[in-house]
Coordinates of C-alpha atoms in Angstrom, one line a residue:
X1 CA 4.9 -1.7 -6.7
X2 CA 1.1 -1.3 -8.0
X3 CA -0.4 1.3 -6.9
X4 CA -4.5 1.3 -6.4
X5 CA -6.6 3.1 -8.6
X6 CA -10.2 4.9 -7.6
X7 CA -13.2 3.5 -9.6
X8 CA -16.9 4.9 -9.7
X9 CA -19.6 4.2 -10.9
X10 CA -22.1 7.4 -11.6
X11 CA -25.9 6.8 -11.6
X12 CA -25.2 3.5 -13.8
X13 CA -28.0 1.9 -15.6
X14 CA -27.2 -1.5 -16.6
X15 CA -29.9 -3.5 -18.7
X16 CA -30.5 -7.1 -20.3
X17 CA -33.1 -7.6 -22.9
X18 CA -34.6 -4.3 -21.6
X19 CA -34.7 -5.0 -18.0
X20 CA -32.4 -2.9 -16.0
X21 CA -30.1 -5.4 -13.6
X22 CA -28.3 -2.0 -12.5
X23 CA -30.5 1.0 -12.3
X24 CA -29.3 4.3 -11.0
X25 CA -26.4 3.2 -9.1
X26 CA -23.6 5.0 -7.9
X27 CA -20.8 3.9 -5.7
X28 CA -17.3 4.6 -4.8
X29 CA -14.5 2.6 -4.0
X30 CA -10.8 4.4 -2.9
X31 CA -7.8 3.9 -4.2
X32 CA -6.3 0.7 -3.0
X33 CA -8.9 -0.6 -0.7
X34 CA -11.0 -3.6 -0.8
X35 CA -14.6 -3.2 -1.5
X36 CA -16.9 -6.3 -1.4
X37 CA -20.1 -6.6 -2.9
X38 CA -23.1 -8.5 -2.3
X39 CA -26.6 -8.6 -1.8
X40 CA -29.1 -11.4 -3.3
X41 CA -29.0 -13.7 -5.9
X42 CA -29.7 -11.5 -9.6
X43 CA -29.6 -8.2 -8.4
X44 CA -26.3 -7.8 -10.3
X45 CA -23.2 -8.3 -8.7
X46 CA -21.1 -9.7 -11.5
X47 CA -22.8 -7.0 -13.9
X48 CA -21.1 -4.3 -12.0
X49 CA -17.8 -6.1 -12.1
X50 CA -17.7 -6.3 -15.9
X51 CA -18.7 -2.9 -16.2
X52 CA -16.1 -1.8 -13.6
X53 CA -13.6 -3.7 -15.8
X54 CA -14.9 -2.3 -19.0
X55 CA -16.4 -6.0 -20.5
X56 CA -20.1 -4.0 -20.4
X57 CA -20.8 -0.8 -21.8
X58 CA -24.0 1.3 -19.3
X59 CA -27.5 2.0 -21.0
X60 CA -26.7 5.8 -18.8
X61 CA -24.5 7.1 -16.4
X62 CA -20.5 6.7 -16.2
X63 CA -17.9 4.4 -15.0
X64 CA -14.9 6.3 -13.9
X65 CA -11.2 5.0 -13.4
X66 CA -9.3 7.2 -11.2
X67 CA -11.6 9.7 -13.0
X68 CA -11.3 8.9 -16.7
X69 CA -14.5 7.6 -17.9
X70 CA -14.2 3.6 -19.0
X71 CA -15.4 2.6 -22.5
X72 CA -13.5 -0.8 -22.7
X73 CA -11.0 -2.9 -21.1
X74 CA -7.7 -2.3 -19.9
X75 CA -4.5 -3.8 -18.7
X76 CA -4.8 -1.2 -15.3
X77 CA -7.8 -3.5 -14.6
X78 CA -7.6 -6.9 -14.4
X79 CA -10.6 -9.8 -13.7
X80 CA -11.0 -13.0 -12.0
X81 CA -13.6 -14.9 -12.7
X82 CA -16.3 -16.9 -10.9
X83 CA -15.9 -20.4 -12.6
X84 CA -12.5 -22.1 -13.9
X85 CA -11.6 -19.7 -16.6
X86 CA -8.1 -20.9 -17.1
X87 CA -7.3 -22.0 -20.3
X88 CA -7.5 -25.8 -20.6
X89 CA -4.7 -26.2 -23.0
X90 CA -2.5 -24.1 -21.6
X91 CA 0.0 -24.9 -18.3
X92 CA -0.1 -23.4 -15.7
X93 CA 2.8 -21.2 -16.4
X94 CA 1.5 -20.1 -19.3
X95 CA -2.0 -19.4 -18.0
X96 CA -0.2 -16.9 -15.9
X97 CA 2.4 -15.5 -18.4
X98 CA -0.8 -14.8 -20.5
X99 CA -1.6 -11.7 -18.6
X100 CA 2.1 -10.0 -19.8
X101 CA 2.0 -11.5 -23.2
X102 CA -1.3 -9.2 -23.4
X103 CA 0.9 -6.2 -22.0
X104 CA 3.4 -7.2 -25.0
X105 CA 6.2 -8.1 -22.3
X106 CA 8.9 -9.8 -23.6
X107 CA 8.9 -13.8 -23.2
X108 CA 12.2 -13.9 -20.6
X109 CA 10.4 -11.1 -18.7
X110 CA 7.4 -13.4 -19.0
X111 CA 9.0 -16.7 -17.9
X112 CA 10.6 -14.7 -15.0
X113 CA 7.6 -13.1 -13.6
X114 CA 5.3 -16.3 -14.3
X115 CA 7.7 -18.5 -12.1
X116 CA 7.7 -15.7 -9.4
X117 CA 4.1 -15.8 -9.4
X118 CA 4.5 -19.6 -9.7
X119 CA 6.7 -19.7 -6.1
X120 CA 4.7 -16.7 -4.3
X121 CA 1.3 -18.2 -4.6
X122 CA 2.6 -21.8 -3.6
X123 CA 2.9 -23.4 -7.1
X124 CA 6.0 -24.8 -7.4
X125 CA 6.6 -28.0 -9.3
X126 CA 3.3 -27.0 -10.7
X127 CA 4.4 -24.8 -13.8
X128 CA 4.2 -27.7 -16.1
X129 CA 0.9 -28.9 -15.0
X130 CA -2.5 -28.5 -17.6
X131 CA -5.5 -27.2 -15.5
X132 CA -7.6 -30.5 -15.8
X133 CA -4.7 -32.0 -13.3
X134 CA -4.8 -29.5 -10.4
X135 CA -7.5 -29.1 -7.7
X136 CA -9.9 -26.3 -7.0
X137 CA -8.0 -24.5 -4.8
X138 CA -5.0 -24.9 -6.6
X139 CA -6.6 -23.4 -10.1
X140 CA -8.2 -20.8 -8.2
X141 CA -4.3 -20.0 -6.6
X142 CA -3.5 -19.7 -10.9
X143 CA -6.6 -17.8 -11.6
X144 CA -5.4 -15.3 -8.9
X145 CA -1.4 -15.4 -10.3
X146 CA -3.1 -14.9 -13.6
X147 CA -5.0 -11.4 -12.3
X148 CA -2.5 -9.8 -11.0
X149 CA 0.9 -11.1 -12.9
X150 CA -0.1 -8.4 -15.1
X151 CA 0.4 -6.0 -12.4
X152 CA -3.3 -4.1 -12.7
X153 CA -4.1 -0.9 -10.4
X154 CA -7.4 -2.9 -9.8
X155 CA -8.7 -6.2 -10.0
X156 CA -12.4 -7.3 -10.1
X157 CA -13.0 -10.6 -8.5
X158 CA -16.0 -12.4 -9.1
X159 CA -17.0 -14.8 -6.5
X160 CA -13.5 -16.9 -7.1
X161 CA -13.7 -18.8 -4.0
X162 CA -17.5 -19.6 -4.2
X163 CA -17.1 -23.0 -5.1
X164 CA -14.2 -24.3 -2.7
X165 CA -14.7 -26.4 0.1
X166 CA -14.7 -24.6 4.1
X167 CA -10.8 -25.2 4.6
X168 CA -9.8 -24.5 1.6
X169 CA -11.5 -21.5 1.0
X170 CA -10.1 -20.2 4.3
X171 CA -6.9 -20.7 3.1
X172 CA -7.4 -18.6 -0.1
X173 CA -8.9 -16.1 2.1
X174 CA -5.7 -15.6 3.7
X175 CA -3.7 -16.2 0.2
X176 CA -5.5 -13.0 -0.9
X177 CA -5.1 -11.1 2.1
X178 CA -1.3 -12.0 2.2
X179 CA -1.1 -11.3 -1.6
X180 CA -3.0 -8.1 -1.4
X181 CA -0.4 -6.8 0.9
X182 CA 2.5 -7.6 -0.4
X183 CA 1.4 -6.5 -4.0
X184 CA -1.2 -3.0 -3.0
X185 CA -3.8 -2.9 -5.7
X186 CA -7.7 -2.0 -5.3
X187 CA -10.1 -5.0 -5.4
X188 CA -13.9 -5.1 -6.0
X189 CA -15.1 -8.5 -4.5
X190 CA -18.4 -10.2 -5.1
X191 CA -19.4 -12.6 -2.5
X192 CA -22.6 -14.4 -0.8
X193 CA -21.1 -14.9 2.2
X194 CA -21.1 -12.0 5.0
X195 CA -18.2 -13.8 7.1
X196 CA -16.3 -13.6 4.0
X197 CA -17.2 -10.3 3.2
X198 CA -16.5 -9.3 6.9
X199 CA -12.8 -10.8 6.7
X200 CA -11.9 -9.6 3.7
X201 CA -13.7 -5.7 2.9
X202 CA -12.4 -2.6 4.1
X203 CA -16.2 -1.4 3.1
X204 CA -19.1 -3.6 2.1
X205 CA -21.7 -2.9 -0.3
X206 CA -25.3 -4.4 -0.1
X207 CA -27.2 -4.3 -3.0
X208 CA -31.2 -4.3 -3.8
X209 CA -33.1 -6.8 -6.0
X210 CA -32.2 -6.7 -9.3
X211 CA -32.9 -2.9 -10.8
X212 CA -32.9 -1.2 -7.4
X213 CA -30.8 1.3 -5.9
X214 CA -27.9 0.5 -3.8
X215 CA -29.2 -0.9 -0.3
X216 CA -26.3 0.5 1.6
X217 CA -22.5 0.4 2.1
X218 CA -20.9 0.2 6.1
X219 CA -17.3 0.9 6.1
X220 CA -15.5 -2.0 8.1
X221 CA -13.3 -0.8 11.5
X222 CA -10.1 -2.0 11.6
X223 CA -10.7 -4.3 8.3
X224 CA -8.7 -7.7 7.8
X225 CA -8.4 -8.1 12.2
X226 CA -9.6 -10.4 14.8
X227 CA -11.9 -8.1 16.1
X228 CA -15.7 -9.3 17.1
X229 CA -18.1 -8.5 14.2
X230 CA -21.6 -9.5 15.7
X231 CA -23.0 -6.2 15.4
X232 CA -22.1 -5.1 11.7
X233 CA -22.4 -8.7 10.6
X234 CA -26.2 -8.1 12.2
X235 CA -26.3 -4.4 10.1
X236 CA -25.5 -6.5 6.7
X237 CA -28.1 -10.1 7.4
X238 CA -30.6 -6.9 7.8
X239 CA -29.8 -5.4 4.6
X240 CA -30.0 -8.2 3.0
X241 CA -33.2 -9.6 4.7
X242 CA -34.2 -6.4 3.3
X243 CA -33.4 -6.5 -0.3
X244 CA -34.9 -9.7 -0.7
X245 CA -38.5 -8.7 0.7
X246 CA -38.5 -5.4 -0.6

């Protein structure tokens, strides 16, 4: 069973072309908890996920897994991305067995875990398919087989359901959820929406515009349950109202 890892990030500067998109930021998220991310548009939610997973190198500061500082990628830490990144030529099964032939699994072991992944995330029939003949939802359900088949201690997921329609985003919502608890890993989620982020997070962390501190992070009670929201969803609109006119 995977078994969450702690990541930090420690006074991170992050910076494009000179301008900082992360400046200063330090943030914490436990060992096999969801953290969600958001805050508005360009203040660098995706740059934090590929420096979490080791695709970006900081300008200063650290980026710690489970305390080890991270200078490049890892098979512990796995990505999923906003848009389709699945492989066009590939099927789906071996879109998913990519992930193990990385880890230099054997190819049985990798046909056997692929077409468990194939079954658990509701793929079957599917393995044969090419990308280009599946629907949104049901590349993003590959996407996620793809992220964890590799069995990661933490996965970094970058707005994968952002461009789904309303029912079937729900639905990944609880694919996720049901996923997450059968297979314990730590995820870092970047989202716009605060009813997603409210569903899903076990904390939630607002960032400021682009290049300003962390805006605040409210731990969620009783996280992933029916219970009413109004006021924390209230505490996160402000934050962000915030960011934005700040």
């Amino acid at each position: 069973m995977t078994v969450g890892m702690s990541l930090e990030l420690d006074r991170v500067r992050l910076s494009y072309t000179g301008d900082p998109a992360i400046d200063g930021l330090s943030l914490t998220v436990r060992p096999g908890e969801i953290l969600v991310l958001t805050g508005p548009s360009g203040c660098g939610k995706s740059t934090v996920l590929r420096a979490l997973a080791g695709l970006l190198r900081p300008d200063d500061g650290r980026v710690l897994a489970d305390g080890a500082e991270v200078t490049t990628t890892s098979g512990d830490r796995g990505m999923v991305f906003q848009d389709n990144a699945l492989l066009p030529w590939r099927t789906v099964r071996s879109n998913i067995e990519l992930a193990l032939r990385l880890r230099g699994e054997p190819r049985a072991a990798r046909r056997a875990a692929a077409e468990r992944w194939i079954d658990e995330l509701g793929l079957t029939g599917f393995g044969h398919y090419l990308p280009k003949s599946l629907s949104g939802g049901m590349r993003q359900r590959v996407q996620l087989a793809r992220g964890l088949a590799g069995a990661p201690r933490a996965v970094m997921m970058d707005e994968p359901f952002g461009a789904l329609d309303t029912q079937t985003r729900a639905a990944m919502q609880r694919l996720l959820i049901d996923t997450w608890r059968t297979h314990p890993t730590t995820v870092v989620f970047v989202t716009h929406d605060v009813d997603e982020a409210l569903l899903l997070g076990d904390q939630i962390a607002v960032l400021g515009k682009a290049g300003h501190p962390l805006r605040t992070v409210l731990d969620v009670p009783e996280p992933r349950s029916a219970l009413p929201r109004a006021q924390l969803r209230a505490e996160i609109i402000a934050a962000l109202d915030h960011s934005v006119s700040a």
